[in-house]
Short mmCIF file of C-alpha atoms in Angstrom, two decimals:
data_model
loop_
_atom_site.label_atom_id
_atom_site.label_comp_id
_atom_site.label_asym_id
_atom_site.label_seq_id
_atom_site.Cartn_x
_atom_site.Cartn_y
_atom_site.Cartn_z
CA UNK A 409 15.50 -26.01 -3.76
CA UNK A 410 19.35 -26.90 -4.33
CA UNK A 411 22.12 -25.27 -6.45
CA UNK A 412 23.33 -27.87 -8.94
CA UNK A 413 26.67 -28.96 -8.60
CA UNK A 414 29.66 -26.62 -10.01
CA UNK A 415 27.06 -23.33 -9.09
CA UNK A 416 29.26 -20.20 -8.49
CA UNK A 417 27.61 -17.37 -6.72
CA UNK A 418 28.57 -13.68 -6.77
CA UNK A 419 28.53 -11.08 -3.73
CA UNK A 420 25.66 -9.13 -5.61
CA UNK A 421 24.00 -12.45 -5.80
CA UNK A 422 23.96 -13.61 -9.22
CA UNK A 423 24.66 -17.56 -10.10
CA UNK A 424 26.81 -18.64 -12.55
CA UNK A 425 26.43 -22.68 -14.09
CA UNK A 426 28.89 -23.98 -15.96
CA UNK A 427 27.01 -26.08 -19.36
CA UNK A 428 30.45 -26.85 -21.25
CA UNK A 429 31.83 -25.29 -24.17
CA UNK A 430 32.15 -22.17 -22.74
CA UNK A 431 28.50 -21.68 -22.34
CA UNK A 432 27.12 -20.37 -18.66
CA UNK A 433 23.95 -20.23 -17.61
CA UNK A 434 23.29 -17.19 -15.37
CA UNK A 435 20.38 -16.37 -12.54
CA UNK A 436 19.72 -14.99 -9.53
CA UNK A 437 20.19 -17.33 -6.41
CA UNK A 438 17.48 -18.61 -4.02
CA UNK A 439 18.89 -15.92 -1.15
CA UNK A 440 18.31 -13.13 -3.45
CA UNK A 441 14.77 -14.48 -4.39
CA UNK A 442 13.82 -15.09 -0.92
CA UNK A 443 14.77 -11.19 -0.27
CA UNK A 444 12.98 -9.91 -3.28
CA UNK A 445 9.63 -11.87 -2.71
CA UNK A 446 7.09 -12.49 -5.30
CA UNK A 447 8.95 -11.54 -8.78
CA UNK A 448 6.63 -9.75 -11.01
CA UNK A 449 8.88 -8.63 -13.78
CA UNK A 450 12.10 -9.00 -15.60
CA UNK A 451 13.92 -6.88 -18.19
CA UNK A 452 16.38 -8.94 -20.44
CA UNK A 453 19.36 -7.69 -22.61
CA UNK A 454 19.20 -8.02 -26.51
CA UNK A 455 20.85 -11.40 -27.99
CA UNK A 456 24.28 -10.82 -28.82
CA UNK A 457 24.97 -8.10 -26.63
CA UNK A 458 28.33 -7.74 -24.70
CA UNK A 459 29.00 -7.02 -21.42
CA UNK A 460 32.04 -6.25 -19.40
CA UNK A 461 32.37 -7.98 -15.56
CA UNK A 462 30.21 -5.96 -13.10
CA UNK A 463 28.07 -4.40 -16.07
CA UNK A 464 24.21 -4.30 -15.39
CA UNK A 465 22.77 -6.62 -18.02
CA UNK A 466 19.22 -6.32 -16.73
CA UNK A 467 16.39 -5.71 -14.04
CA UNK A 468 14.55 -7.88 -11.73
CA UNK A 469 11.54 -6.60 -10.18
CA UNK A 470 9.46 -7.82 -7.16
CA UNK A 471 6.23 -6.54 -5.92
CA UNK A 472 7.79 -3.69 -3.83
CA UNK A 473 11.50 -2.87 -5.53
CA UNK A 474 13.53 -2.94 -8.83
CA UNK A 475 17.19 -4.52 -8.79
CA UNK A 476 19.57 -4.62 -11.41
CA UNK A 477 21.54 -7.65 -12.49
CA UNK A 478 25.32 -7.50 -12.64
CA UNK A 479 27.42 -9.59 -15.58
CA UNK A 480 29.46 -12.09 -13.03
CA UNK A 481 31.95 -12.25 -15.88
CA UNK A 482 32.50 -10.32 -19.39
CA UNK A 483 30.86 -12.10 -22.77
CA UNK A 484 28.60 -12.10 -24.99
CA UNK A 485 24.81 -13.39 -24.51
CA UNK A 486 23.92 -16.22 -26.72
CA UNK A 487 20.85 -17.28 -25.33
CA UNK A 488 17.66 -15.52 -23.56
CA UNK A 489 14.93 -17.09 -21.47
CA UNK A 490 11.89 -15.31 -22.86
CA UNK A 491 9.46 -17.24 -21.19
CA UNK A 492 10.63 -15.23 -17.92
CA UNK A 493 8.95 -12.40 -19.76
CA UNK A 494 5.64 -13.71 -19.36
CA UNK A 495 6.26 -15.81 -16.44
CA UNK A 496 8.29 -14.15 -14.03
CA UNK A 497 7.26 -16.64 -10.98
CA UNK A 498 9.51 -19.25 -12.73
CA UNK A 499 12.29 -17.70 -10.89
CA UNK A 500 10.50 -18.05 -7.54
CA UNK A 501 9.36 -21.56 -7.98
CA UNK A 502 12.32 -22.66 -9.92
CA UNK A 503 15.65 -20.54 -9.33
CA UNK A 504 18.14 -22.81 -10.91
CA UNK A 505 16.11 -24.64 -13.36
CA UNK A 506 13.66 -22.85 -15.65
CA UNK A 507 14.38 -19.61 -13.75
CA UNK A 508 17.44 -19.02 -15.56
CA UNK A 509 17.98 -15.82 -17.30
CA UNK A 510 20.55 -15.76 -20.03
CA UNK A 511 23.25 -17.83 -21.32
CA UNK A 512 26.57 -16.53 -21.97
CA UNK A 513 29.76 -17.26 -23.86
CA UNK A 514 32.56 -15.89 -21.22
CA UNK A 515 35.83 -13.97 -22.82
CA UNK A 516 37.71 -15.14 -19.74
CA UNK A 517 37.17 -17.65 -17.36
CA UNK A 518 39.37 -16.03 -15.32
CA UNK A 519 36.80 -13.39 -14.21
CA UNK A 520 35.11 -16.04 -12.33
CA UNK A 521 38.18 -16.19 -9.83
CA UNK A 522 36.45 -14.51 -6.88
CA UNK A 523 33.00 -15.86 -7.69
CA UNK A 524 32.42 -18.40 -4.49
CA UNK A 525 31.12 -21.90 -4.61
CA UNK A 526 27.56 -22.31 -3.53
CA UNK A 527 28.32 -23.50 -0.04
CA UNK A 528 30.83 -20.75 0.77
CA UNK A 529 28.57 -18.27 -0.50
CA UNK A 530 25.62 -19.34 1.56
CA UNK A 531 28.38 -19.28 4.56
CA UNK A 532 29.32 -15.60 3.63
CA UNK A 533 25.99 -14.40 3.55
CA UNK A 534 25.16 -15.85 6.93
CA UNK A 535 27.81 -13.85 8.51
CA UNK B 947 15.33 -4.21 14.15
CA UNK B 948 15.24 -0.63 15.84
CA UNK B 949 14.72 -1.33 19.70
CA UNK B 950 12.68 1.97 19.51
CA UNK B 951 9.91 0.50 17.16
CA UNK B 952 6.71 -0.39 18.75
CA UNK B 953 4.92 -3.94 18.37
CA UNK B 954 1.08 -4.10 18.33
CA UNK B 955 -0.95 -6.70 20.64
CA UNK B 956 -0.68 -8.91 17.55
CA UNK B 957 3.24 -9.37 17.17
CA UNK B 958 3.00 -12.84 18.54
CA UNK B 959 0.24 -13.99 16.29
CA UNK B 960 2.19 -12.44 13.08
CA UNK B 961 5.20 -14.54 14.15
CA UNK B 962 3.27 -17.76 14.82
CA UNK B 963 1.79 -17.27 11.24
CA UNK B 964 5.30 -16.92 9.87
CA UNK B 965 5.30 -13.28 8.92
CA UNK B 966 8.40 -11.32 7.60
CA UNK B 967 8.31 -8.39 9.55
CA UNK B 968 9.22 -4.87 8.70
CA UNK B 969 9.60 -1.15 10.41
CA UNK B 970 6.69 0.99 9.43
CA UNK B 971 6.36 4.63 10.77
CA UNK B 972 7.81 3.26 13.99
CA UNK B 973 6.18 0.12 14.46
CA UNK B 974 7.20 -3.62 13.58
CA UNK B 975 4.54 -4.94 11.19
CA UNK B 976 4.17 -7.85 9.20
CA UNK B 977 4.55 -7.05 5.34
CA UNK B 978 3.46 -10.29 4.12
CA UNK B 979 2.96 -14.02 5.24
CA UNK B 980 2.26 -16.43 2.60
CA UNK B 981 3.29 -13.50 -0.40
CA UNK B 982 2.02 -10.38 -1.71
CA UNK B 983 0.62 -11.81 -4.65
CA UNK B 984 -1.27 -14.72 -2.69
CA UNK B 985 -2.45 -12.36 -0.11
CA UNK B 986 -3.69 -9.91 -2.66
CA UNK B 987 -5.87 -12.77 -4.53
CA UNK B 988 -7.49 -14.07 -1.28
CA UNK B 989 -8.77 -10.82 -0.40
CA UNK B 990 -9.96 -10.22 -3.73
CA UNK B 991 -11.53 -13.69 -3.97
CA UNK B 992 -12.46 -14.47 -0.18
CA UNK B 993 -11.52 -12.71 2.74
CA UNK B 994 -8.39 -11.27 4.65
CA UNK B 995 -7.26 -10.12 8.03
CA UNK B 996 -5.21 -7.08 8.69
CA UNK B 997 -3.63 -5.69 11.81
CA UNK B 998 -3.51 -2.25 11.61
CA UNK B 999 -3.32 -1.08 15.02
CA UNK B 1000 -0.76 0.96 14.16
CA UNK B 1001 -3.01 3.72 13.29
CA UNK B 1002 -4.33 6.21 15.59
CA UNK B 1003 -7.85 6.57 17.11
CA UNK B 1004 -8.81 10.38 19.00
CA UNK B 1005 -12.01 10.76 20.35
CA UNK B 1006 -13.43 13.92 19.91
CA UNK B 1007 -16.29 14.95 22.07
CA UNK B 1008 -18.22 17.92 24.12
CA UNK B 1009 -20.53 20.65 23.45
CA UNK B 1010 -18.46 22.19 20.71
CA UNK B 1011 -17.18 19.22 19.28
CA UNK B 1012 -19.06 19.55 16.05
CA UNK B 1013 -18.07 23.35 15.54
CA UNK B 1014 -14.13 22.37 16.45
CA UNK B 1015 -14.72 19.63 13.80
CA UNK B 1016 -16.05 21.91 11.07
CA UNK B 1017 -12.85 24.15 11.70
CA UNK B 1018 -10.19 21.53 11.27
CA UNK B 1019 -11.82 19.66 8.10
CA UNK B 1020 -13.58 20.98 4.96
CA UNK B 1021 -16.28 18.27 5.18
CA UNK B 1022 -19.60 19.09 6.56
CA UNK B 1023 -19.44 17.41 10.23
CA UNK B 1024 -22.75 19.04 11.14
CA UNK B 1025 -24.31 16.56 8.44
CA UNK B 1026 -22.71 13.57 10.09
CA UNK B 1027 -25.61 11.70 11.77
CA UNK B 1028 -25.26 9.17 14.41
CA UNK B 1029 -23.41 5.89 13.38
CA UNK B 1030 -22.32 7.61 10.22
CA UNK B 1031 -18.84 8.00 8.75
CA UNK B 1032 -17.11 10.25 6.58
CA UNK B 1033 -13.82 10.70 4.60
CA UNK B 1034 -11.87 13.87 5.34
CA UNK B 1035 -8.58 15.88 5.36
CA UNK B 1036 -7.25 17.88 8.19
CA UNK B 1037 -6.42 21.08 6.13
CA UNK B 1038 -3.57 23.96 7.15
CA UNK B 1039 -4.86 27.75 6.06
CA UNK B 1040 -2.83 27.57 2.82
CA UNK B 1041 -5.33 24.28 1.85
CA UNK B 1042 -2.46 21.81 2.29
CA UNK B 1043 -3.18 18.54 3.48
CA UNK B 1044 -1.87 17.69 7.39
CA UNK B 1045 -3.57 14.30 7.24
CA UNK B 1046 -6.49 12.36 5.68
CA UNK B 1047 -8.91 10.69 8.36
CA UNK B 1048 -12.21 9.05 8.47
CA UNK B 1049 -14.48 10.68 11.19
CA UNK B 1050 -17.39 8.56 12.69
CA UNK B 1051 -20.12 9.90 14.37
CA UNK B 1052 -20.61 7.85 17.76
CA UNK B 1053 -23.64 7.76 19.99
CA UNK B 1054 -24.02 10.95 22.17
CA UNK B 1055 -21.36 11.16 25.30
CA UNK B 1056 -23.67 12.50 28.19
CA UNK B 1057 -26.04 13.82 25.74
CA UNK B 1058 -23.51 15.67 23.59
CA UNK B 1059 -21.92 14.90 20.13
CA UNK B 1060 -19.27 12.16 20.27
CA UNK B 1061 -16.88 11.29 17.48
CA UNK B 1062 -14.31 9.18 16.74
CA UNK B 1063 -11.13 10.03 14.16
CA UNK B 1064 -9.15 7.39 12.94
CA UNK B 1065 -5.71 8.75 11.47
CA UNK B 1066 -2.68 7.67 9.76
CA UNK B 1067 0.41 5.96 11.99
CA UNK B 1068 2.70 7.98 10.51
CA UNK B 1069 1.05 11.23 11.34
CA UNK B 1070 -0.54 10.49 15.04
CA UNK B 1071 2.04 13.13 16.60
CA UNK B 1072 1.52 15.49 13.88
CA UNK B 1073 -2.28 15.28 13.97
CA UNK B 1074 -2.71 15.63 17.70
CA UNK B 1075 -0.30 18.92 17.82
CA UNK B 1076 -2.52 20.14 15.01
CA UNK B 1077 -5.77 19.40 16.62
CA UNK B 1078 -4.56 20.73 20.29
CA UNK B 1079 -3.00 24.05 18.71
CA UNK B 1080 -6.44 24.65 17.07
CA UNK B 1081 -8.10 23.96 20.40
CA UNK B 1082 -6.15 26.38 22.07
CA UNK B 1083 -6.57 28.99 19.23
CA UNK B 1084 -10.66 28.45 19.08
CA UNK B 1085 -10.90 27.97 23.03
CA UNK B 1086 -13.84 25.59 22.71
CA UNK B 1087 -15.68 23.23 24.82
CA UNK B 1088 -14.37 20.39 23.54
CA UNK B 1089 -12.57 17.08 24.70
CA UNK B 1090 -9.64 15.68 22.38
CA UNK B 1091 -8.87 12.44 23.68
CA UNK B 1092 -5.92 10.34 22.12
CA UNK B 1093 -6.51 6.83 22.90
CA UNK B 1094 -4.30 4.96 20.10
CA UNK B 1095 -2.10 3.63 22.87
CA UNK B 1096 -4.84 1.73 24.22
CA UNK B 1097 -6.68 0.34 21.43
CA UNK B 1098 -5.94 -2.09 18.30
CA UNK B 1099 -7.65 -1.98 14.93
CA UNK B 1100 -7.98 -5.27 13.01
CA UNK B 1101 -9.41 -5.01 9.32
CA UNK B 1102 -11.30 -7.75 7.38
CA UNK B 1103 -11.87 -6.99 3.74
CA UNK B 1104 -12.92 -9.26 1.01
CA UNK B 1105 -16.37 -10.45 -0.34
CA UNK B 1106 -16.81 -12.85 2.19
CA UNK B 1107 -16.57 -10.43 5.34
CA UNK B 1108 -20.49 -10.26 5.88
CA UNK B 1109 -20.52 -13.81 5.72
CA UNK B 1110 -18.09 -14.13 8.66
CA UNK B 1111 -19.49 -11.65 10.57
CA UNK B 1112 -22.77 -13.48 10.26
CA UNK B 1113 -21.09 -16.50 11.31
CA UNK B 1114 -19.89 -14.78 14.49
CA UNK B 1115 -23.40 -14.05 15.59
CA UNK B 1116 -24.18 -10.44 13.70
CA UNK B 1117 -26.79 -11.23 11.13
CA UNK B 1118 -26.66 -9.58 7.84
CA UNK B 1119 -29.29 -6.82 8.19
CA UNK B 1120 -27.77 -6.20 11.52
CA UNK B 1121 -24.32 -5.36 10.31
CA UNK B 1122 -23.53 -1.62 10.02
CA UNK B 1123 -24.00 -0.41 6.44
CA UNK B 1124 -21.16 0.97 4.26
CA UNK B 1125 -19.32 3.74 5.93
CA UNK B 1126 -21.35 3.37 9.36
CA UNK B 1127 -20.54 2.27 12.53
CA UNK B 1128 -22.03 0.51 15.75
CA UNK B 1129 -21.12 -0.43 19.09
CA UNK B 1130 -21.57 -4.30 19.63
CA UNK B 1131 -20.16 -7.81 20.90
CA UNK B 1132 -18.48 -10.31 18.95
CA UNK B 1133 -18.73 -13.41 20.94
CA UNK B 1134 -18.21 -11.68 24.24
CA UNK B 1135 -15.64 -8.96 22.92
CA UNK B 1136 -16.70 -5.38 23.32
CA UNK B 1137 -15.98 -3.74 19.53
CA UNK B 1138 -16.77 -0.52 17.47
CA UNK B 1139 -17.70 -2.37 14.40
CA UNK B 1140 -17.31 0.01 11.31
CA UNK B 1141 -18.13 -0.93 7.33
CA UNK B 1142 -15.00 0.89 6.13
CA UNK B 1143 -11.57 -0.31 4.56
CA UNK B 1144 -9.08 0.25 2.39
CA UNK B 1145 -9.04 -2.10 -0.27
CA UNK B 1146 -12.04 -1.46 -2.38
CA UNK B 1147 -13.89 -4.62 -1.29
CA UNK B 1148 -16.87 -4.95 1.20
CA UNK B 1149 -15.32 -5.44 4.56
CA UNK B 1150 -14.79 -4.12 8.31
CA UNK B 1151 -12.58 -2.31 10.34
CA UNK B 1152 -12.79 -3.91 14.14
CA UNK B 1153 -11.71 -1.29 16.98
CA UNK B 1154 -11.19 -3.35 20.14
CA UNK B 1155 -8.97 -2.78 23.56
CA UNK B 1156 -5.49 -3.70 23.09
CA UNK B 1157 -6.03 -6.63 26.00
CA UNK B 1158 -8.38 -8.17 23.60
CA UNK B 1159 -7.24 -8.09 20.32
CA UNK B 1160 -5.47 -11.54 20.27
CA UNK B 1161 -8.87 -13.20 21.56
CA UNK B 1162 -10.50 -11.37 18.52
CA UNK B 1163 -7.86 -11.76 16.02
CA UNK B 1164 -7.83 -15.69 16.70
CA UNK B 1165 -11.75 -15.75 16.90
CA UNK B 1166 -11.46 -14.69 13.26
CA UNK B 1167 -8.85 -16.63 12.03
CA UNK B 1168 -10.62 -19.74 13.35
CA UNK B 1169 -14.30 -19.05 12.01
CA UNK B 1170 -12.98 -17.70 8.87
CA UNK B 1171 -11.21 -21.01 8.25
CA UNK B 1172 -14.08 -22.35 6.22
CA UNK B 1173 -14.46 -19.22 4.25
CA UNK B 1174 -10.59 -19.07 3.19
CA UNK B 1175 -9.17 -16.53 5.36
CA UNK B 1176 -5.71 -15.59 5.34
CA UNK B 1177 -3.62 -13.11 7.33
CA UNK B 1178 -2.85 -10.15 4.96
CA UNK B 1179 0.52 -8.06 5.36
CA UNK B 1180 1.18 -4.44 4.54
CA UNK B 1181 2.82 -5.15 1.10
CA UNK B 1182 -0.88 -6.55 -0.43
CA UNK B 1183 -2.44 -3.69 1.52
CA UNK B 1184 -0.75 -1.47 -0.59
CA UNK B 1185 -1.30 -3.17 -4.13
CA UNK B 1186 -4.96 -3.69 -2.81
CA UNK B 1187 -5.33 0.22 -2.28
CA UNK B 1188 -3.60 1.04 -5.19
CA UNK B 1189 -6.21 -0.94 -7.52
CA UNK B 1190 -8.79 0.84 -5.53
CA UNK B 1191 -6.99 4.23 -6.07
CA UNK B 1192 -7.36 5.02 -2.49
CA UNK B 1193 -4.55 7.83 -1.36
CA UNK B 1194 -1.54 7.23 0.74
CA UNK B 1195 -0.73 10.02 2.95
CA UNK B 1196 2.84 11.12 2.57
CA UNK B 1197 3.00 9.63 -1.12
CA UNK B 1198 -0.12 10.65 -2.88
CA UNK B 1199 -0.88 13.95 -0.66
CA UNK B 1200 1.05 16.15 2.02
CA UNK B 1201 1.32 19.60 3.19
CA UNK B 1202 2.36 20.86 -0.10
CA UNK B 1203 -0.88 19.60 -1.79
CA UNK B 1204 -4.54 20.61 -1.32
CA UNK B 1205 -7.54 18.40 -1.55
CA UNK B 1206 -8.54 19.78 -4.87
CA UNK B 1207 -4.65 19.37 -6.44
CA UNK B 1208 -5.11 15.98 -4.79
CA UNK B 1209 -8.16 14.97 -6.92
CA UNK B 1210 -10.33 14.75 -3.60
CA UNK B 1211 -12.51 17.57 -5.05
CA UNK B 1212 -15.48 15.31 -4.74
CA UNK B 1213 -15.19 15.31 -0.85
CA UNK B 1214 -15.38 19.01 -0.48
CA UNK B 1215 -18.71 20.58 -0.08
CA UNK B 1216 -19.07 23.56 -2.03
CA UNK B 1217 -22.10 24.75 0.19
CA UNK B 1218 -20.98 24.93 3.68
CA UNK B 1219 -21.40 28.08 5.52
CA UNK B 1220 -18.68 27.44 8.36
CA UNK B 1221 -15.31 28.50 7.98
CA UNK B 1222 -12.39 26.29 8.18
CA UNK B 1223 -8.68 26.18 7.74
CA UNK B 1224 -7.84 26.95 3.75
CA UNK B 1225 -11.46 27.34 2.93
CA UNK B 1226 -10.68 30.18 0.49
CA UNK B 1227 -7.69 28.57 -1.18
CA UNK B 1228 -9.55 25.41 -1.63
CA UNK B 1229 -13.12 26.98 -3.07
CA UNK B 1230 -10.98 29.01 -5.18
CA UNK B 1231 -9.41 25.85 -6.97
CA UNK B 1232 -12.65 24.97 -7.92
CA UNK B 1233 -12.88 28.19 -10.38
CA UNK B 1234 -9.12 28.45 -11.26
CA UNK B 1235 -7.68 25.39 -11.95
CA UNK B 1236 -4.44 24.50 -9.99
CA UNK B 1237 -1.22 24.31 -11.31
CA UNK B 1238 -0.81 20.62 -10.62
CA UNK B 1239 -3.52 17.68 -10.49
CA UNK B 1240 -3.04 13.94 -9.27
CA UNK B 1241 -4.03 11.70 -12.00
CA UNK B 1242 -3.95 7.76 -12.13
CA UNK B 1243 -2.57 5.97 -15.09
CA UNK B 1244 -2.06 2.75 -16.70
CA UNK B 1245 1.12 1.74 -19.02
CA UNK B 1246 1.10 1.03 -21.89
CA UNK B 1247 4.78 -0.07 -22.41
CA UNK B 1248 5.72 -2.89 -20.61
CA UNK B 1249 7.54 -1.29 -17.55
CA UNK B 1250 6.55 -0.99 -13.71
CA UNK B 1251 6.04 3.01 -12.67
CA UNK B 1252 6.93 3.50 -9.22
CA UNK B 1253 7.50 6.44 -6.41
CA UNK B 1254 9.50 9.29 -7.31
CA UNK B 1255 9.89 8.45 -11.25
CA UNK B 1256 9.75 11.47 -13.39
CA UNK B 1257 6.51 11.79 -15.94
CA UNK B 1258 7.32 13.57 -19.25
CA UNK B 1259 5.03 14.60 -21.71
CA UNK B 1260 5.83 15.89 -25.11
CA UNK B 1261 9.63 15.37 -24.24
CA UNK B 1262 9.52 17.84 -21.26
CA UNK B 1263 9.33 17.11 -17.50
CA UNK B 1264 5.90 17.35 -16.41
CA UNK B 1265 5.20 15.77 -13.23
CA UNK B 1266 6.14 13.21 -10.87
CA UNK B 1267 4.96 9.47 -9.98
CA UNK B 1268 3.50 9.33 -6.22
CA UNK B 1269 2.51 5.50 -6.15
CA UNK B 1270 2.96 2.99 -8.69
CA UNK B 1271 3.20 -0.91 -9.18
CA UNK B 1272 1.71 -4.00 -10.52
CA UNK B 1273 -2.25 -4.46 -10.35
CA UNK B 1274 -2.56 -8.50 -9.94
CA UNK B 1275 -5.99 -8.58 -10.70
CA UNK B 1276 -5.81 -6.50 -14.14
CA UNK B 1277 -2.31 -7.92 -14.65
CA UNK B 1278 -1.16 -4.29 -15.79
CA UNK B 1279 1.07 -1.87 -14.00
CA UNK B 1280 -0.44 1.47 -12.47
CA UNK B 1281 0.30 4.68 -10.80
CA UNK B 1282 -0.99 7.57 -9.69
CA UNK B 1283 1.08 10.95 -10.18
CA UNK B 1284 0.98 14.89 -10.07
CA UNK B 1285 1.06 16.22 -13.60
CA UNK B 1286 1.12 19.89 -14.61
CA UNK B 1287 -2.13 21.23 -15.40
CA UNK B 1288 -1.13 23.10 -18.97
CA UNK B 1289 -1.46 19.28 -20.32
CA UNK B 1290 -4.68 17.34 -20.71
CA UNK B 1291 -5.66 15.33 -17.77
CA UNK B 1292 -8.47 13.34 -19.23
CA UNK B 1293 -8.53 9.98 -19.73
CA UNK B 1294 -6.87 8.76 -22.80
CA UNK B 1295 -4.23 11.25 -22.54
CA UNK B 1296 -0.70 9.76 -23.25
CA UNK B 1297 2.23 10.44 -20.82
CA UNK B 1298 5.40 8.77 -20.73
CA UNK B 1299 7.26 7.60 -17.50
CA UNK B 1300 11.27 7.92 -17.23
CA UNK B 1301 12.36 4.58 -15.85
CA UNK B 1302 16.32 3.97 -15.73
CA UNK B 1303 16.75 6.61 -18.21
CA UNK B 1304 14.09 5.43 -20.99
CA UNK B 1305 10.81 6.62 -21.60
CA UNK B 1306 7.83 4.50 -21.56
CA UNK B 1307 4.18 5.12 -22.76
CA UNK B 1308 1.40 5.14 -20.19
CA UNK B 1309 -2.14 6.34 -20.85
CA UNK B 1310 -4.10 8.57 -18.19
CA UNK B 1311 -7.04 6.29 -16.73
CA UNK B 1312 -10.47 6.70 -14.87
CA UNK B 1313 -10.45 5.74 -11.25
CA UNK B 1314 -10.48 3.45 -9.55
CA UNK B 1315 -8.50 0.95 -11.56
CA UNK B 1316 -10.19 -2.07 -10.03
CA UNK B 1317 -14.29 -1.61 -9.69
CA UNK B 1318 -14.96 -1.16 -6.18
CA UNK B 1319 -16.96 -3.96 -4.76
CA UNK B 1320 -18.48 -2.51 -1.37
CA UNK B 1321 -21.21 -0.84 -3.42
CA UNK B 1322 -22.74 -4.48 -2.19
CA UNK B 1323 -22.94 -3.06 1.55
CA UNK B 1324 -25.27 -0.41 0.32
CA UNK B 1325 -28.97 -1.12 1.66
CA UNK B 1326 -31.61 -0.08 -0.85
#
């Protein structure tokens, strides 16, 4: 499973993929997925809700534990992947593709300044 | 990993099978191999192999072994015939539970009654201290022999378990019945073969000397291939037992809960004449409802209940979840928890679980959540 070009990752293991026109696709990284194991449940925010950078926007649960999801950047939720509610295994099986959680319109792309490019992120977590 | 954790004799087998290891009760154990959901399904549909060597095995034998055991558990050990097993609790004077365990009556040793106790990994030290304390106080003629360090335990569970044991040479009508044990040989390995388990499926728990554990494990994996056998980790062991509504000591009960409160009243005889630790308190709870009871519940709202989440009824804090999670078989979320008995504890009663500051509805449910299929092992 490889991250598409342009994928940025946070220290809390969310990924952000720019889609153009200030739309960004957000999910959790393959590293996070591997740590979690089988994912069985996802809680998504409401459409049109707004969050600050670092705010909890949802939950992802594996068999063993619940984990909160943190906004990599402040913005408004403009699309939800509701398929995840019935098929959370998409997160395990197609992490960067069909396993996306939300799409957001960012308030300020500078919020992503600290996010790492995927290769840097992998190096960072291996330390 | 902490260098103080123990490894079972099957450690290398787990690593070779790609297990993800975790520390549990001072042991390095496999939590999963192919994935918890995949392993869970394999046990329900085919057959799974578990390393449960971390558990404890204590032999109790001698002239007064029956009297001794009668004193430390509520269950009636005098009624246990050779080759049979019973699910018990070691209780304190106040009725609190020190551990839950299975006691097996083995063949007599030098013409005297002989028993095997299989106890929880997390309680071996406490159980041994408790047994020795009681032995000292009672001054009976009994030997308490902790063989945990020398023995390994492998569990084989699933609808095809009996078929696999038959493939290895023990015909179906020579296999022990449900909740029975026999000494036998599996392809030249001496074992104690017990028809018990922690999954709700038909299956066996096989006790073997440490030096022979790997041979036995590999034999079962090899012969079980055509039946679809997989190695199963502690992750699926937990989801399986929760579906079967089998308790986990330390979560669903502990020293502050009596067997009646833990909804184990079914295992307590009302007509045992001998005295035992906690007898007065435990029997009194059949007449005077205890203040808290363990119930099982199924979520109505979409959410997963987990250990230590609070239970609310009519807007008031009414108890706590002790075990909770997903039921892959039911595709529902289930749990166990204590509630104040001033509220209804019958099936169908509505409760709420507080999860991340919101309340989610659940309904008290009959147990087991998934019907047990081990009944097939009972001979008519």
